[in-house]
mmCIF file of C-alpha atoms in Angstrom:
data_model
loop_
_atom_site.group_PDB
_atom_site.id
_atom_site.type_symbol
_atom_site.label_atom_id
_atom_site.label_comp_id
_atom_site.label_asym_id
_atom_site.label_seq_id
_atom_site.Cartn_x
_atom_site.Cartn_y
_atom_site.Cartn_z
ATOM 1 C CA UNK A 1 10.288 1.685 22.507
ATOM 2 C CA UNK A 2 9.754 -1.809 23.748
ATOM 3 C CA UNK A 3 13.585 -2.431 23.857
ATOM 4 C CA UNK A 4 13.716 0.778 25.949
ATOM 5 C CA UNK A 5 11.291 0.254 28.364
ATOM 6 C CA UNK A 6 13.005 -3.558 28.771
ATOM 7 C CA UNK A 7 16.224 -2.195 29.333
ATOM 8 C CA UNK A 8 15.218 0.296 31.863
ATOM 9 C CA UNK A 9 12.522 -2.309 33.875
ATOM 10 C CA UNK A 10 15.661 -5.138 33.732
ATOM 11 C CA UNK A 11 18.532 -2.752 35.221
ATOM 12 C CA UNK A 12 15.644 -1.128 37.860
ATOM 13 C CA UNK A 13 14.558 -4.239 39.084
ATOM 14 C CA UNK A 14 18.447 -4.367 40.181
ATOM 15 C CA UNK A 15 18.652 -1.552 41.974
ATOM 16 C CA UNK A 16 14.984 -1.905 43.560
ATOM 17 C CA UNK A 17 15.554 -5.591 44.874
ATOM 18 C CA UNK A 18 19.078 -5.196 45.933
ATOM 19 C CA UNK A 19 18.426 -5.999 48.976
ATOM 20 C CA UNK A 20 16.387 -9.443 48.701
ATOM 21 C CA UNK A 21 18.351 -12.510 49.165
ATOM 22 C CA UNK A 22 20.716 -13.187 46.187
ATOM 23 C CA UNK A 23 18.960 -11.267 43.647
ATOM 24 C CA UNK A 24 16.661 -13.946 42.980
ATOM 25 C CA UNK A 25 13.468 -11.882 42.781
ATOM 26 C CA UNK A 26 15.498 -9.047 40.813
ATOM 27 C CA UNK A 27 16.027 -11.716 38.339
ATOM 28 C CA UNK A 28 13.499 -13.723 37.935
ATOM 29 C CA UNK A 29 11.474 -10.231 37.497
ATOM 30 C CA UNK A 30 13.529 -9.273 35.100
ATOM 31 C CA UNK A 31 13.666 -12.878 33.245
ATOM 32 C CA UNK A 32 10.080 -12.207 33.159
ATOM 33 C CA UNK A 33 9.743 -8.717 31.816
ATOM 34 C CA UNK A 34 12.734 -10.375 29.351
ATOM 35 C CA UNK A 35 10.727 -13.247 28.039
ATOM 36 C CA UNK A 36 7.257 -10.828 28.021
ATOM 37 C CA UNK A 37 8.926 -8.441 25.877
ATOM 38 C CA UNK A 38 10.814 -10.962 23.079
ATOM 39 C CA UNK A 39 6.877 -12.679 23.334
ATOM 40 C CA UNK A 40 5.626 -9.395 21.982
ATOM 41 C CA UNK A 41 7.869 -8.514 19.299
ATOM 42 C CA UNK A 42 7.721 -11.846 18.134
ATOM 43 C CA UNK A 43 3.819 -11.690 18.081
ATOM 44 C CA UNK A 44 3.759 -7.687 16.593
ATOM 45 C CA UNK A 45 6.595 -8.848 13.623
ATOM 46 C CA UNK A 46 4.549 -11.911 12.778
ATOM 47 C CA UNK A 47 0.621 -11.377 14.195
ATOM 48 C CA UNK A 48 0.608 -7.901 13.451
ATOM 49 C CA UNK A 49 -0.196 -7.776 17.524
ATOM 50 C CA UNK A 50 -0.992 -4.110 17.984
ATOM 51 C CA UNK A 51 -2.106 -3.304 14.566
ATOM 52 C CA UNK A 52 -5.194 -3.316 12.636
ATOM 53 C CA UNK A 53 -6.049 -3.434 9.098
ATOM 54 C CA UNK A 54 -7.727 0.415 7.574
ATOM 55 C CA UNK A 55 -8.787 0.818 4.103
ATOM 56 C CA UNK A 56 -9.170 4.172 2.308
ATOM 57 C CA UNK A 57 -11.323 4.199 -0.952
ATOM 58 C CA UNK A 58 -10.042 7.361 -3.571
ATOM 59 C CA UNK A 59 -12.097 8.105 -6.492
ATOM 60 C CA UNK A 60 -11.320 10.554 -9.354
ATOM 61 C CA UNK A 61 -12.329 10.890 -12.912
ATOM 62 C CA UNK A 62 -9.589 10.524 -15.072
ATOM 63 C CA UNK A 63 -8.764 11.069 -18.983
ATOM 64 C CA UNK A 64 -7.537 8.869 -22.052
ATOM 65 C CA UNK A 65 -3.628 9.337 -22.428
ATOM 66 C CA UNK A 66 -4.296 10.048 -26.234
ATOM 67 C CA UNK A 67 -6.854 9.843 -28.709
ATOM 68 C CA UNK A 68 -6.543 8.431 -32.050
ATOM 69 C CA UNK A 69 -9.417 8.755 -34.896
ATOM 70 C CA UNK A 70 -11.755 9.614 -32.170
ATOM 71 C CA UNK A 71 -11.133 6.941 -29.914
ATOM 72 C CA UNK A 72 -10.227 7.625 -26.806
ATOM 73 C CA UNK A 73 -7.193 5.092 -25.307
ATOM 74 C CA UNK A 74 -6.541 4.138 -21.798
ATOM 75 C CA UNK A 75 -2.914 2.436 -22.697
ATOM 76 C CA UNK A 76 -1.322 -0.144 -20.198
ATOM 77 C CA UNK A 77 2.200 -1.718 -20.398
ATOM 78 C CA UNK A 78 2.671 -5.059 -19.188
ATOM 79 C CA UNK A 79 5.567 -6.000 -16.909
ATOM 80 C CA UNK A 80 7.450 -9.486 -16.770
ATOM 81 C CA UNK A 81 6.214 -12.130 -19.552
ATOM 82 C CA UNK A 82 3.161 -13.273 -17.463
ATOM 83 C CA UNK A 83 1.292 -10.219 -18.618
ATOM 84 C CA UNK A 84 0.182 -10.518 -15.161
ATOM 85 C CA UNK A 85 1.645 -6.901 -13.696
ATOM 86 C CA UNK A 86 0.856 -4.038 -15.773
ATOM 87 C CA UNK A 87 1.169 -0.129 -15.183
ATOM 88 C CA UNK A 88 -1.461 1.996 -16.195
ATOM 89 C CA UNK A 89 -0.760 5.459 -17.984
ATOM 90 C CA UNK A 90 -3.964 8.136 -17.928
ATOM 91 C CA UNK A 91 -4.436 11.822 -17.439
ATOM 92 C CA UNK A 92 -5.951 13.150 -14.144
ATOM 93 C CA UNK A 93 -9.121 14.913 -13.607
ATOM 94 C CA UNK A 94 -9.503 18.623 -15.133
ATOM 95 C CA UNK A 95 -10.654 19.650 -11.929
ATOM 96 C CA UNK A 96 -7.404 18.383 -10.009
ATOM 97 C CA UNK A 97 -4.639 20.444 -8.508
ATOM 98 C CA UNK A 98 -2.679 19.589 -11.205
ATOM 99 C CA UNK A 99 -4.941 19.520 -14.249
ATOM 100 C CA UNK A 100 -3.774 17.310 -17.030
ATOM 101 C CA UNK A 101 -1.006 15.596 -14.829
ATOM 102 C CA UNK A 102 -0.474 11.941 -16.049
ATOM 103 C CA UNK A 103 -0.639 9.433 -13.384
ATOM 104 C CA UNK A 104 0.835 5.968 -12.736
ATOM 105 C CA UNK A 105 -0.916 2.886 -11.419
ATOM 106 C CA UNK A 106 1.506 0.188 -11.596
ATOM 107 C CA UNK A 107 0.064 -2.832 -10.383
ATOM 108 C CA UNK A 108 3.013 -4.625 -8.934
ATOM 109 C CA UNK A 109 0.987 -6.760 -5.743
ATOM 110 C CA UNK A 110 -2.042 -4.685 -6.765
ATOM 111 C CA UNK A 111 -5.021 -6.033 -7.942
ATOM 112 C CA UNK A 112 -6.579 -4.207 -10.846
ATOM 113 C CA UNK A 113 -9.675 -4.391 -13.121
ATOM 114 C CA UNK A 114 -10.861 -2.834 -16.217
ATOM 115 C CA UNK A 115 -14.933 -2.475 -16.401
ATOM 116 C CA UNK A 116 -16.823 -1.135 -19.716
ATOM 117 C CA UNK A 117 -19.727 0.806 -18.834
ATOM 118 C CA UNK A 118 -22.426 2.772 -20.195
ATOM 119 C CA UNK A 119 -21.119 5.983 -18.412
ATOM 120 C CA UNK A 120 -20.215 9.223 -19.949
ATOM 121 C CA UNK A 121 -16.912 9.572 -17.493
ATOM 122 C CA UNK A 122 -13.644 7.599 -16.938
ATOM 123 C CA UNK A 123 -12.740 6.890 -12.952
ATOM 124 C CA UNK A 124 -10.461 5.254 -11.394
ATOM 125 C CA UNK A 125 -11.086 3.583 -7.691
ATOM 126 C CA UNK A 126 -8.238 3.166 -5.700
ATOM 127 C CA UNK A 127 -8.906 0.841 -2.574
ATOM 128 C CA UNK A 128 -5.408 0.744 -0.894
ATOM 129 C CA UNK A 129 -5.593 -1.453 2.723
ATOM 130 C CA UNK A 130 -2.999 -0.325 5.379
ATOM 131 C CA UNK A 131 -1.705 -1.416 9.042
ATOM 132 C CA UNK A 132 -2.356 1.206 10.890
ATOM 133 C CA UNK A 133 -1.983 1.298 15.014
ATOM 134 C CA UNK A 134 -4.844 0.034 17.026
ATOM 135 C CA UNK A 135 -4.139 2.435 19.438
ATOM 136 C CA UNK A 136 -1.780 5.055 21.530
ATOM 137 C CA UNK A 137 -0.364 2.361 23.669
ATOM 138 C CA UNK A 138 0.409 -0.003 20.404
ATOM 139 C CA UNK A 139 1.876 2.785 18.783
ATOM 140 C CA UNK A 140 4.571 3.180 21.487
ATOM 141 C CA UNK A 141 5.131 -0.356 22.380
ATOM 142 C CA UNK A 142 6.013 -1.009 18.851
ATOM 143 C CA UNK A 143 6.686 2.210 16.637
ATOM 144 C CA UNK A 144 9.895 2.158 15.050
ATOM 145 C CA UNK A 145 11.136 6.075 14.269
ATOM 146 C CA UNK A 146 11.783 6.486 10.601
ATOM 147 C CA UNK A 147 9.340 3.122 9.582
ATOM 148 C CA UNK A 148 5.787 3.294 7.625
ATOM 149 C CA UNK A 149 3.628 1.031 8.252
ATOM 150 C CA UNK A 150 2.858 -1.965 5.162
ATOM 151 C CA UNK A 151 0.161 -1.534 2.590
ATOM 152 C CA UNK A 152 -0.954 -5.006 2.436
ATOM 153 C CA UNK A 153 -3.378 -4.540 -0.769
ATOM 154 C CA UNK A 154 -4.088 -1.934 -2.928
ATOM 155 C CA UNK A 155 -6.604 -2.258 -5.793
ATOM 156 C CA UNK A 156 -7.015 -0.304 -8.717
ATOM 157 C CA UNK A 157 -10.526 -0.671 -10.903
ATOM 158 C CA UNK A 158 -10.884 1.575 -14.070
ATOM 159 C CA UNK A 159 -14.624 2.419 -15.273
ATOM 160 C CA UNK A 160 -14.621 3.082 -18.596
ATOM 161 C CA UNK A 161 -17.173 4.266 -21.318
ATOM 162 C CA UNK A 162 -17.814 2.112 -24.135
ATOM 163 C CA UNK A 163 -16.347 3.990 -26.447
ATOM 164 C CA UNK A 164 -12.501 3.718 -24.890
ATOM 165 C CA UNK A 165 -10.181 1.284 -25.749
ATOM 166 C CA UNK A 166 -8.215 -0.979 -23.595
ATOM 167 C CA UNK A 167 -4.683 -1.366 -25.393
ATOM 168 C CA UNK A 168 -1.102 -2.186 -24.374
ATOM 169 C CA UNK A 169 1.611 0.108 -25.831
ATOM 170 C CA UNK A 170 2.515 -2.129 -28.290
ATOM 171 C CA UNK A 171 -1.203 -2.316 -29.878
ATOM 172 C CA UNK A 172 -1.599 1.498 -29.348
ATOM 173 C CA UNK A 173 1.861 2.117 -31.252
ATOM 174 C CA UNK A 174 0.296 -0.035 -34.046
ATOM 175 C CA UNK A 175 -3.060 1.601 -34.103
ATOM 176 C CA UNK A 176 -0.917 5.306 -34.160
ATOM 177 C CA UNK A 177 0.846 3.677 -37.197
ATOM 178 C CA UNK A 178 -2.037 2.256 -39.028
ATOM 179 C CA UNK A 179 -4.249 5.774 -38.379
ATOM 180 C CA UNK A 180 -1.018 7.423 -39.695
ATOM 181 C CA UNK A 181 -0.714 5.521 -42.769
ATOM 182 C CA UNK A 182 -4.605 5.852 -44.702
ATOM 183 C CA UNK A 183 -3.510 3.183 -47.162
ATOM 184 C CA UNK A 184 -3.284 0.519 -44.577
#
Protein backbone atom coordinates (compact mmCIF):
# COMPACT_ATOMS: atom_id res chain seq x y z
CA UNK A 1 0.00 0.00 0.00
CA UNK A 2 2.97 2.18 0.68
CA UNK A 3 4.28 1.65 -2.93
CA UNK A 4 0.78 2.77 -4.02
CA UNK A 5 0.28 5.69 -2.22
CA UNK A 6 4.17 6.70 -3.44
CA UNK A 7 3.36 6.22 -6.85
CA UNK A 8 0.23 8.17 -6.86
CA UNK A 9 1.76 11.30 -4.41
CA UNK A 10 5.10 11.24 -7.00
CA UNK A 11 3.05 11.44 -10.45
CA UNK A 12 0.36 14.11 -8.55
CA UNK A 13 2.86 16.29 -7.39
CA UNK A 14 3.49 16.55 -11.37
CA UNK A 15 0.44 17.48 -12.40
CA UNK A 16 -0.27 19.82 -9.23
CA UNK A 17 3.07 21.90 -9.59
CA UNK A 18 3.14 22.07 -13.29
CA UNK A 19 3.12 25.28 -13.31
CA UNK A 20 6.08 26.33 -10.81
CA UNK A 21 9.29 27.15 -12.39
CA UNK A 22 11.05 24.03 -13.83
CA UNK A 23 9.43 21.50 -11.78
CA UNK A 24 11.69 22.04 -9.04
CA UNK A 25 9.15 21.98 -6.21
CA UNK A 26 7.26 18.97 -8.06
CA UNK A 27 10.45 17.21 -7.59
CA UNK A 28 11.97 17.87 -4.79
CA UNK A 29 8.34 16.98 -3.22
CA UNK A 30 8.35 14.04 -4.73
CA UNK A 31 12.23 13.19 -3.91
CA UNK A 32 10.91 13.68 -0.54
CA UNK A 33 7.80 11.58 -0.36
CA UNK A 34 10.51 9.07 -2.39
CA UNK A 35 13.15 8.98 0.25
CA UNK A 36 10.17 9.06 3.25
CA UNK A 37 8.68 6.07 1.86
CA UNK A 38 12.07 3.69 1.08
CA UNK A 39 12.90 5.19 5.03
CA UNK A 40 9.81 3.33 6.12
CA UNK A 41 9.99 0.10 4.51
CA UNK A 42 13.40 -0.10 5.40
CA UNK A 43 12.51 0.61 9.13
CA UNK A 44 9.00 -1.81 9.01
CA UNK A 45 11.31 -4.90 7.18
CA UNK A 46 14.03 -4.49 9.77
CA UNK A 47 12.45 -2.47 13.12
CA UNK A 48 9.28 -4.07 12.84
CA UNK A 49 8.12 -0.09 12.58
CA UNK A 50 4.36 -0.44 12.73
CA UNK A 51 4.12 -3.64 14.54
CA UNK A 52 3.96 -4.82 17.98
CA UNK A 53 4.68 -7.95 19.69
CA UNK A 54 1.01 -10.04 21.15
CA UNK A 55 1.18 -13.20 22.97
CA UNK A 56 -1.71 -15.68 23.32
CA UNK A 57 -1.43 -18.32 26.19
CA UNK A 58 -3.64 -21.87 25.18
CA UNK A 59 -4.10 -24.39 27.77
CA UNK A 60 -5.67 -27.89 27.40
CA UNK A 61 -5.41 -31.12 29.20
CA UNK A 62 -4.05 -33.63 27.16
CA UNK A 63 -3.56 -37.64 27.26
CA UNK A 64 -0.55 -40.22 27.15
CA UNK A 65 -0.16 -41.50 23.43
CA UNK A 66 -0.13 -45.14 24.91
CA UNK A 67 0.11 -46.89 28.01
CA UNK A 68 2.26 -49.75 28.73
CA UNK A 69 2.02 -51.92 32.15
CA UNK A 70 0.15 -49.09 33.60
CA UNK A 71 2.33 -46.40 32.81
CA UNK A 72 1.17 -43.83 31.07
CA UNK A 73 3.85 -42.39 28.14
CA UNK A 74 4.12 -38.96 26.78
CA UNK A 75 6.64 -40.12 23.75
CA UNK A 76 8.87 -37.43 21.96
CA UNK A 77 11.10 -37.94 18.85
CA UNK A 78 14.12 -36.03 18.55
CA UNK A 79 15.08 -34.24 15.34
CA UNK A 80 18.74 -33.60 13.98
CA UNK A 81 21.64 -35.29 16.21
CA UNK A 82 21.69 -32.39 18.78
CA UNK A 83 18.66 -33.88 20.44
CA UNK A 84 17.98 -30.31 20.69
CA UNK A 85 14.48 -30.16 18.43
CA UNK A 86 12.04 -32.70 19.31
CA UNK A 87 8.24 -33.21 18.33
CA UNK A 88 5.92 -34.17 20.81
CA UNK A 89 3.13 -36.90 20.11
CA UNK A 90 -0.06 -36.88 22.80
CA UNK A 91 -3.78 -37.27 22.63
CA UNK A 92 -6.07 -34.19 23.08
CA UNK A 93 -8.48 -33.48 25.75
CA UNK A 94 -11.77 -35.80 25.99
CA UNK A 95 -13.68 -32.80 26.16
CA UNK A 96 -12.26 -31.34 22.74
CA UNK A 97 -14.02 -31.02 19.43
CA UNK A 98 -12.24 -33.75 18.34
CA UNK A 99 -11.94 -36.14 21.27
CA UNK A 100 -8.99 -38.44 21.14
CA UNK A 101 -7.30 -36.49 18.17
CA UNK A 102 -3.44 -36.81 18.47
CA UNK A 103 -1.65 -33.61 18.31
CA UNK A 104 1.80 -32.41 17.21
CA UNK A 105 4.12 -30.01 18.98
CA UNK A 106 7.21 -29.98 17.07
CA UNK A 107 9.56 -27.76 18.57
CA UNK A 108 11.52 -26.54 15.63
CA UNK A 109 12.47 -22.56 17.07
CA UNK A 110 10.13 -23.43 19.95
CA UNK A 111 11.10 -23.58 23.28
CA UNK A 112 9.69 -26.47 25.24
CA UNK A 113 9.77 -27.93 28.80
CA UNK A 114 8.73 -31.00 30.49
CA UNK A 115 7.64 -30.43 34.39
CA UNK A 116 6.72 -33.51 36.84
CA UNK A 117 4.11 -32.58 39.15
CA UNK A 118 2.01 -33.81 41.80
CA UNK A 119 -1.20 -33.23 39.67
CA UNK A 120 -3.79 -35.70 38.74
CA UNK A 121 -4.03 -34.16 34.91
CA UNK A 122 -1.63 -33.80 31.91
CA UNK A 123 -1.65 -30.04 30.16
CA UNK A 124 0.01 -28.62 27.81
CA UNK A 125 0.68 -24.57 27.72
CA UNK A 126 1.19 -23.17 24.55
CA UNK A 127 2.60 -19.48 24.74
CA UNK A 128 3.00 -18.59 20.98
CA UNK A 129 4.27 -14.58 20.56
CA UNK A 130 3.11 -12.90 17.26
CA UNK A 131 3.60 -9.43 15.26
CA UNK A 132 0.56 -8.22 15.07
CA UNK A 133 -0.36 -4.43 13.68
CA UNK A 134 -0.14 -1.62 16.10
CA UNK A 135 -2.83 -0.11 14.49
CA UNK A 136 -5.34 0.70 11.36
CA UNK A 137 -2.96 3.13 9.84
CA UNK A 138 0.17 0.49 10.23
CA UNK A 139 -1.86 -2.06 8.84
CA UNK A 140 -2.31 -0.17 5.53
CA UNK A 141 0.99 1.47 5.26
CA UNK A 142 2.55 -1.87 5.37
CA UNK A 143 0.09 -4.93 4.84
CA UNK A 144 1.11 -7.08 2.16
CA UNK A 145 -2.23 -9.08 0.63
CA UNK A 146 -1.69 -12.78 0.86
CA UNK A 147 1.28 -12.37 3.91
CA UNK A 148 0.85 -13.53 7.78
CA UNK A 149 2.46 -11.91 10.01
CA UNK A 150 5.86 -13.89 11.92
CA UNK A 151 5.49 -15.87 15.09
CA UNK A 152 8.63 -14.89 16.67
CA UNK A 153 8.42 -17.53 19.72
CA UNK A 154 6.26 -20.10 20.58
CA UNK A 155 6.71 -22.20 23.75
CA UNK A 156 5.41 -25.38 24.60
CA UNK A 157 5.56 -26.62 28.56
CA UNK A 158 4.04 -30.11 29.38
CA UNK A 159 2.77 -30.69 33.15
CA UNK A 160 2.87 -34.00 33.88
CA UNK A 161 1.84 -36.34 36.84
CA UNK A 162 4.39 -38.31 38.44
CA UNK A 163 3.38 -41.29 37.35
CA UNK A 164 4.05 -40.54 33.32
CA UNK A 165 7.01 -41.20 31.64
CA UNK A 166 9.08 -38.99 29.53
CA UNK A 167 10.53 -41.32 26.64
CA UNK A 168 11.78 -40.89 23.06
CA UNK A 169 10.43 -43.42 20.51
CA UNK A 170 13.28 -45.35 20.55
CA UNK A 171 13.09 -46.03 24.54
CA UNK A 172 9.25 -46.43 24.27
CA UNK A 173 9.74 -49.10 21.34
CA UNK A 174 12.11 -50.86 23.82
CA UNK A 175 9.91 -50.64 26.83
CA UNK A 176 6.79 -52.10 24.28
CA UNK A 177 9.36 -54.91 23.57
CA UNK A 178 10.56 -55.67 26.98
CA UNK A 179 6.63 -55.51 28.46
CA UNK A 180 5.96 -57.84 25.46
CA UNK A 181 8.51 -60.32 26.19
CA UNK A 182 7.87 -61.42 30.36
CA UNK A 183 11.17 -63.28 30.28
CA UNK A 184 13.20 -60.20 29.79
Amino acid sequence: MLILLLIVLFGGSFFFFANLHPHRTGAITSALFFGLSILLLVLNMGTHLGLTKTTNNNRQTIRPTSTSQGVQLLVYQPLGTTNNERVYVYNGDQKSPLPGKRGLAKTTRVASSVTTTNAKHATLTLTTTKYTYQNQLAKVLFAIPGTKLATTQQVAHFTVPKSWLVLSSKQATRLKQAAANPTN
